[in-house]
Coordinates of N, CA and C in Angstrom, one line a residue:
M1 N 65.3 102.9 126.1 CA 66.5 103.4 125.1 C 65.4 104.1 124.3
A2 N 65.8 105.9 123.8 CA 65.2 106.7 123.6 C 64.3 106.5 122.1
K3 N 63.0 107.2 122.0 CA 62.4 106.4 121.1 C 61.7 108.0 120.6
T4 N 62.4 108.6 119.2 CA 62.3 109.8 118.5 C 60.7 108.8 117.5
I5 N 59.4 109.9 117.9 CA 58.2 110.3 117.2 C 57.8 111.3 116.6
L6 N 57.6 110.3 115.4 CA 56.9 111.7 114.2 C 55.5 111.8 113.9
V7 N 54.4 113.0 114.8 CA 53.5 112.4 115.0 C 52.3 113.5 114.0
A8 N 52.0 113.2 113.1 CA 51.1 113.8 111.8 C 49.8 114.4 112.4
I9 N 49.5 115.8 112.4 CA 48.7 116.2 113.1 C 47.7 117.3 111.5
D10 N 46.4 116.6 111.5 CA 45.9 117.9 110.4 C 45.5 118.7 111.5
L11 N 45.8 119.9 111.0 CA 45.0 121.2 112.0 C 43.2 121.1 111.4
L12 N 43.3 120.9 110.3 CA 41.8 120.6 110.5 C 40.7 119.8 110.2
E13 N 41.0 119.0 111.0 CA 40.4 117.8 111.4 C 40.5 118.2 113.7
D14 N 39.5 119.1 114.1 CA 40.3 119.2 115.6 C 39.7 118.2 116.4
D15 N 38.4 117.4 115.5 CA 37.7 116.1 116.5 C 38.6 114.9 116.3
R16 N 39.4 114.7 115.5 CA 40.0 113.9 115.2 C 41.3 113.8 116.2
I17 N 42.1 114.8 116.0 CA 43.3 114.8 116.7 C 43.2 114.9 117.8
H18 N 41.9 115.2 118.7 CA 41.1 114.9 120.2 C 40.9 113.8 120.2
R19 N 40.7 113.1 119.4 CA 41.1 111.4 119.3 C 42.4 110.9 119.4
M20 N 43.4 111.7 119.2 CA 44.8 110.8 119.7 C 45.1 111.0 120.9
V21 N 44.7 111.9 121.6 CA 45.1 112.5 123.2 C 45.5 111.5 123.6
K22 N 44.9 110.4 124.0 CA 45.2 109.6 125.1 C 46.1 108.5 124.1
D23 N 46.2 108.5 123.1 CA 47.7 107.6 122.7 C 48.9 108.2 122.9
I24 N 48.7 109.7 122.3 CA 50.0 110.0 122.4 C 50.1 110.3 123.8
Q25 N 49.8 111.0 125.2 CA 50.0 111.1 125.9 C 50.9 109.5 127.4
F26 N 49.9 108.4 126.4 CA 50.4 107.3 126.4 C 52.0 106.6 126.3
L27 N 52.3 107.7 125.1 CA 53.8 106.9 124.8 C 54.6 108.0 124.9
A28 N 54.2 109.0 125.8 CA 54.7 110.5 126.6 C 55.1 110.0 128.3
R29 N 54.3 108.7 128.5 CA 54.6 109.1 130.0 C 56.3 108.0 129.7
K30 N 57.0 108.1 129.2 CA 57.9 107.3 129.0 C 59.1 108.8 129.4
A31 N 59.5 109.2 129.7 CA 60.2 110.3 129.0 C 61.5 110.6 128.5
D32 N 62.1 109.2 128.0 CA 63.6 109.0 127.0 C 62.3 109.4 126.0
H33 N 61.0 109.4 125.1 CA 60.6 109.8 124.1 C 60.7 111.1 123.9
Y34 N 60.3 111.4 122.2 CA 61.0 112.9 121.8 C 59.9 112.8 120.9
F35 N 59.3 113.9 121.1 CA 58.1 113.8 120.0 C 58.6 115.2 118.8
H36 N 58.1 114.3 117.2 CA 58.2 116.3 116.8 C 56.8 115.5 116.5
F37 N 56.4 117.1 116.3 CA 54.5 117.1 115.4 C 54.0 117.3 114.3
V38 N 53.7 117.4 113.5 CA 54.2 117.8 112.0 C 53.2 118.6 111.6
T39 N 52.7 119.6 110.8 CA 51.6 119.3 109.9 C 51.8 120.0 108.7
V40 N 51.4 119.4 107.9 CA 51.4 120.1 106.1 C 50.4 120.4 105.2
M41 N 49.9 121.0 104.9 CA 48.9 122.5 104.7 C 49.7 122.0 103.4
P42 N 48.5 121.4 102.3 CA 48.5 121.6 101.0 C 49.3 122.8 100.1
N43 N 48.8 123.7 100.2 CA 48.9 125.0 99.4 C 48.6 126.0 99.6
L44 N 49.6 127.2 99.4 CA 49.5 128.4 100.1 C 48.3 129.3 100.1
R45 N 46.8 128.1 98.8 CA 45.3 128.7 98.6 C 44.7 128.5 99.6
S46 N 45.7 127.1 100.4 CA 44.8 126.8 101.3 C 44.6 127.0 102.8
L47 N 45.7 129.3 103.0 CA 45.5 130.1 103.8 C 44.5 130.5 104.8
E48 N 42.8 130.3 103.8 CA 42.4 130.3 104.4 C 41.6 130.1 105.4
A49 N 41.6 128.1 104.5 CA 40.9 127.2 105.0 C 41.2 126.7 107.0
Y50 N 42.6 127.3 107.1 CA 44.4 127.5 108.3 C 43.6 128.3 109.0
G51 N 42.1 129.2 108.4 CA 42.5 130.8 109.5 C 43.6 131.6 109.4
L52 N 44.6 131.5 108.3 CA 45.5 132.0 108.8 C 45.9 133.1 108.0
D53 N 46.5 134.3 108.1 CA 45.9 135.6 107.3 C 47.3 135.9 106.2
C54 N 48.1 135.7 105.6 CA 49.7 135.9 105.4 C 49.0 137.3 104.5
D55 N 49.7 139.0 104.8 CA 49.6 139.8 103.9 C 50.8 139.8 102.9
S56 N 51.8 139.6 102.5 CA 53.0 139.5 102.2 C 52.4 139.2 100.3
P57 N 52.7 140.7 99.9 CA 52.8 140.3 98.4 C 54.1 139.5 97.3
S58 N 55.0 139.2 98.0 CA 55.9 138.2 97.6 C 55.3 136.7 98.5
V59 N 55.3 135.6 97.1 CA 55.1 134.3 97.1 C 56.0 134.0 97.9
I60 N 57.1 133.9 98.2 CA 58.3 133.4 98.7 C 58.0 134.1 100.2
E61 N 57.8 135.2 100.3 CA 57.3 136.1 101.5 C 56.3 135.3 102.6
K62 N 54.9 135.0 101.5 CA 53.7 134.6 101.6 C 54.2 133.3 102.6
K63 N 54.7 132.4 101.3 CA 54.9 130.5 102.4 C 56.4 131.4 103.3
H64 N 57.1 131.7 103.9 CA 57.9 131.8 105.3 C 56.4 132.4 105.9
Q65 N 56.3 133.2 105.3 CA 55.3 134.0 106.3 C 54.1 132.6 107.4
A66 N 53.5 132.5 106.2 CA 52.6 130.9 106.1 C 53.3 130.1 107.2
V67 N 54.3 129.8 106.6 CA 55.1 128.9 108.0 C 55.1 128.5 109.0
I68 N 55.5 130.3 109.7 CA 56.2 131.0 111.0 C 54.0 130.4 111.5
L69 N 53.5 131.0 110.9 CA 52.4 130.4 111.5 C 51.4 129.3 111.6
L70 N 51.3 128.9 110.7 CA 51.6 127.2 111.1 C 51.7 126.8 111.9
T71 N 53.5 126.7 112.0 CA 54.4 126.1 114.1 C 53.3 127.0 114.9
E72 N 52.9 127.8 114.9 CA 53.1 128.5 116.1 C 50.8 128.3 115.9
K73 N 50.9 128.0 115.2 CA 49.4 127.5 115.1 C 49.3 126.0 116.1
L74 N 50.4 125.2 115.6 CA 50.5 123.6 115.8 C 50.8 123.7 117.0
A75 N 51.9 124.5 117.4 CA 52.7 124.0 119.5 C 51.0 124.6 119.7
H76 N 50.6 125.4 119.6 CA 49.3 125.8 120.3 C 48.4 124.9 120.8
C77 N 48.1 124.3 119.4 CA 47.9 123.2 119.5 C 48.1 122.0 120.3
V78 N 49.3 121.8 120.1 CA 49.9 120.5 121.3 C 50.2 121.2 122.2
Q79 N 50.5 122.1 122.6 CA 50.2 122.5 124.0 C 48.7 122.5 125.4
Q80 N 48.2 122.8 123.7 CA 46.4 122.9 124.0 C 45.8 121.4 124.8
Q81 N 46.0 120.6 123.5 CA 45.4 119.1 123.7 C 45.7 117.9 123.6
F82 N 47.7 118.3 124.3 CA 48.3 117.4 123.9 C 48.9 117.5 125.8
Q83 N 49.2 118.1 126.1 CA 49.8 119.1 127.1 C 51.3 118.0 127.5
L84 N 51.9 118.6 126.5 CA 52.7 117.5 127.2 C 54.6 118.4 127.4
P85 N 55.3 118.8 128.3 CA 56.3 119.1 128.4 C 57.0 120.3 127.5
K86 N 57.0 121.2 126.9 CA 58.0 121.8 126.3 C 59.2 120.9 125.9
E87 N 59.9 119.9 126.7 CA 61.0 120.4 126.5 C 61.4 118.4 125.7
Q88 N 59.7 117.8 125.2 CA 59.7 116.8 124.7 C 59.3 116.7 123.5
Y89 N 58.5 117.7 123.4 CA 58.4 117.8 121.7 C 59.0 118.8 121.1
Q90 N 59.3 118.8 120.0 CA 58.9 120.8 118.6 C 58.1 119.9 117.3
C91 N 57.9 121.3 117.5 CA 56.9 121.1 116.1 C 57.2 121.9 114.8
H92 N 56.7 121.4 113.7 CA 57.2 121.9 111.8 C 55.6 122.1 111.5
A93 N 55.9 122.6 110.3 CA 54.9 122.4 109.6 C 55.5 123.1 107.9
L94 N 55.1 122.5 107.3 CA 55.5 122.3 106.4 C 54.1 122.2 105.1
I95 N 54.7 123.0 103.3 CA 54.1 123.3 102.7 C 54.0 122.5 101.9
G96 N 53.5 121.5 101.0 CA 53.5 120.7 99.6 C 53.0 119.6 100.5
T97 N 53.6 117.9 99.6 CA 52.4 116.4 100.3 C 52.3 116.1 100.5
P98 N 51.4 116.2 101.7 CA 51.3 115.3 103.0 C 52.4 114.6 102.8
N99 N 52.0 113.5 102.3 CA 53.2 112.0 102.4 C 54.4 112.4 102.3
Y100 N 54.8 113.5 101.2 CA 55.8 112.7 100.8 C 57.1 114.4 102.3
N101 N 56.3 115.1 101.9 CA 56.5 115.9 103.7 C 56.7 114.9 104.2
I102 N 55.7 114.2 104.6 CA 56.4 113.5 106.5 C 57.3 112.6 106.3
L103 N 57.6 111.7 105.2 CA 57.9 110.8 104.9 C 59.5 111.8 105.2
E104 N 59.8 112.7 104.8 CA 60.8 114.1 104.6 C 61.4 114.2 105.7
L105 N 60.9 114.2 106.0 CA 60.9 114.1 107.7 C 60.9 113.7 108.3
A106 N 60.3 112.4 108.4 CA 60.3 111.6 108.9 C 61.9 110.7 108.9
N107 N 62.8 110.7 107.1 CA 64.1 110.1 107.8 C 65.5 111.2 107.6
K108 N 64.8 112.3 108.4 CA 65.6 114.1 108.2 C 65.9 113.6 109.5
M109 N 64.8 113.5 110.8 CA 64.8 113.5 111.9 C 64.7 112.0 112.8
D110 N 65.4 110.8 111.6 CA 65.6 110.0 111.7 C 64.9 109.3 112.9
V111 N 63.4 109.1 112.8 CA 63.0 108.3 113.3 C 62.8 107.0 113.1
D112 N 61.7 107.1 115.3 CA 62.1 105.2 115.2 C 60.8 105.3 114.4
T113 N 59.3 106.1 114.8 CA 57.9 105.7 114.9 C 57.2 106.9 113.8
I114 N 56.5 106.4 113.0 CA 55.3 107.7 112.7 C 54.2 107.5 113.4
V115 N 53.6 108.4 113.9 CA 52.1 107.9 114.6 C 51.0 109.4 113.6
I116 N 49.9 108.4 112.4 CA 49.3 108.8 111.4 C 47.7 108.8 112.0
G117 N 46.4 109.3 111.8 CA 45.6 108.9 112.4 C 45.0 108.7 110.4
S118 N 44.3 108.2 110.1 CA 43.5 108.1 109.0 C 42.2 108.4 109.2
S119 N 41.6 108.8 108.3 CA 40.0 108.6 107.9 C 39.5 108.6 106.8
S120 N 40.0 108.1 106.1 CA 39.8 107.0 104.8 C 37.7 106.7 105.0
R121 N 36.9 107.1 103.7 CA 35.3 106.5 104.2 C 35.1 105.5 103.0
N122 N 36.6 105.5 102.1 CA 35.7 104.8 100.9 C 36.5 103.0 101.4
R123 N 35.5 102.9 101.0 CA 35.7 101.0 100.7 C 36.5 100.3 100.2
H124 N 36.8 101.3 99.3 CA 38.1 100.6 98.9 C 39.8 100.3 99.6
N125 N 39.4 101.3 100.3 CA 40.7 102.1 101.3 C 40.3 101.8 102.7
I126 N 39.1 101.3 103.2 CA 38.5 100.9 104.3 C 39.6 100.6 105.3
L127 N 41.0 100.3 105.9 CA 41.8 100.4 106.8 C 42.4 101.9 106.8
L128 N 42.8 101.8 105.7 CA 44.2 103.0 105.2 C 43.6 104.0 104.4
G129 N 43.9 105.8 104.7 CA 44.0 105.8 104.0 C 45.2 106.5 103.1
S130 N 44.7 107.1 102.1 CA 46.0 107.4 100.4 C 47.2 108.0 101.3
T131 N 47.1 108.7 102.2 CA 48.5 109.5 103.3 C 49.5 108.5 104.4
A132 N 47.8 107.5 104.6 CA 48.6 107.4 105.8 C 48.9 105.6 104.7
D133 N 48.5 105.3 104.3 CA 48.6 104.3 103.1 C 49.9 104.4 102.5
Y134 N 50.2 105.7 101.9 CA 51.6 106.2 101.1 C 52.9 105.9 102.6
I135 N 52.6 106.7 103.3 CA 53.6 106.0 104.7 C 54.1 104.9 104.6
V136 N 52.5 103.5 105.2 CA 53.0 102.5 105.7 C 54.6 101.4 104.8
N137 N 53.1 102.0 103.5 CA 54.2 101.4 102.1 C 55.5 101.8 101.8
N138 N 56.4 103.2 102.2 CA 57.1 103.5 101.7 C 58.1 104.2 102.5
T139 N 58.0 103.5 104.0 CA 59.0 104.4 105.4 C 59.3 102.8 105.8
N140 N 60.9 103.1 106.8 CA 61.5 102.1 106.7 C 61.1 101.8 108.9
C141 N 60.5 102.8 109.3 CA 60.1 102.4 110.5 C 58.7 102.7 111.1
S142 N 58.5 101.7 112.3 CA 57.6 101.2 112.5 C 55.9 102.8 111.6
V143 N 55.8 102.0 111.9 CA 54.0 103.6 111.7 C 52.8 102.6 112.5
L144 N 52.7 103.5 113.6 CA 50.8 103.8 114.1 C 49.7 104.3 113.2
V145 N 49.4 103.5 112.9 CA 48.4 104.4 112.2 C 46.5 104.4 113.1
I146 N 46.3 105.5 113.4 CA 45.1 105.6 114.4 C 43.8 105.6 113.3
R147 N 43.4 104.1 112.8 CA 42.0 104.9 112.3 C 40.4 105.0 112.9
L148 N 39.9 106.5 112.8 CA 39.1 106.3 112.9 C 38.0 106.8 112.5
I149 N 37.3 106.2 112.6 CA 36.0 105.8 111.8 C 34.5 106.4 112.3
I150 N 33.9 107.6 111.9 CA 32.8 108.2 112.4 C 31.6 107.6 110.9
D151 N 30.1 107.4 111.5 CA 29.2 107.0 111.2 C 28.0 107.6 112.4
D152 N 27.2 108.0 111.9 CA 25.5 108.6 112.6 C 26.0 108.2 113.7
T153 N 26.2 107.0 114.0 CA 25.5 106.1 115.6 C 26.6 105.9 116.4
L154 N 27.9 105.7 115.9 CA 28.9 104.7 116.3 C 30.2 105.2 116.2
L155 N 31.1 106.0 116.8 CA 32.2 105.7 117.2 C 33.2 104.8 116.8
I156 N 34.3 104.2 115.7 CA 35.0 103.0 115.7 C 36.4 103.3 115.7
K157 N 37.5 102.9 116.8 CA 38.6 103.3 117.6 C 39.4 101.7 116.4
N158 N 39.8 101.9 115.6 CA 41.2 101.2 115.2 C 42.4 101.2 114.8
A159 N 43.5 100.1 115.4 CA 45.1 100.9 115.1 C 45.1 99.8 114.3
R160 N 45.9 99.8 113.1 CA 46.8 99.2 112.2 C 48.3 99.5 112.0
I161 N 48.9 98.9 113.2 CA 49.9 99.2 112.5 C 51.7 97.9 112.2
K162 N 52.6 98.8 111.0 CA 53.3 98.4 111.0 C 54.5 98.0 112.2
I163 N 54.4 96.5 111.4 CA 55.7 96.8 113.4 C 57.1 96.5 112.4
K164 N 57.8 97.3 113.4 CA 59.6 96.5 112.8 C 59.4 96.4 113.9
N165 N 59.7 97.2 115.7 CA 60.3 96.3 116.5 C 58.4 96.2 117.3
L166 N 58.4 95.7 118.1 CA 57.2 95.3 118.5 C 56.2 96.3 119.3
F167 N 55.3 97.1 119.2 CA 54.7 98.8 119.2 C 53.5 99.1 119.9
L168 N 52.8 98.4 120.8 CA 51.3 98.2 120.0 C 51.0 99.0 122.0
I169 N 49.8 100.1 121.6 CA 49.5 100.9 122.0 C 48.2 100.1 123.7
P170 N 47.6 99.4 124.4 CA 46.5 99.4 124.9 C 45.5 99.9 125.5
H171 N 44.3 99.3 124.7 CA 43.2 100.7 125.6 C 42.3 99.8 126.4

């Protein structure tokens, strides 16, 4: 049975993307798994942080140009980091609030599973960051949250999973 998997990527978190590679490659071993990679830029003021240069004077044109450049940047990242066959994935770039946009795309693509990293360092959200927490609590599909905590001496990698259908990744 084919599985459609949405993988949310924050292009500003290069080290965290690298830590997701083995999990995504494990999932990709099944040829019938299809991936939708998505990145969400909060607003047009973030262009410089993403290393994008949009020279259009019109806001509408600038947004369109930013989405194209962001999609290209994500595609390059996926190709370099995850090394999946091109027929096994599609890249999407959006501008807006990450939680809402990720869920909207997940619903539109009718995905079976959402994979998202969590980097919250807040004691109150010890397992999940706010975006991951929102997605876990507001979707009907399975969610794999890859929890990455970095402190000065130790890297701890845990996963919290909301399970609709059993879906585990051994390490």
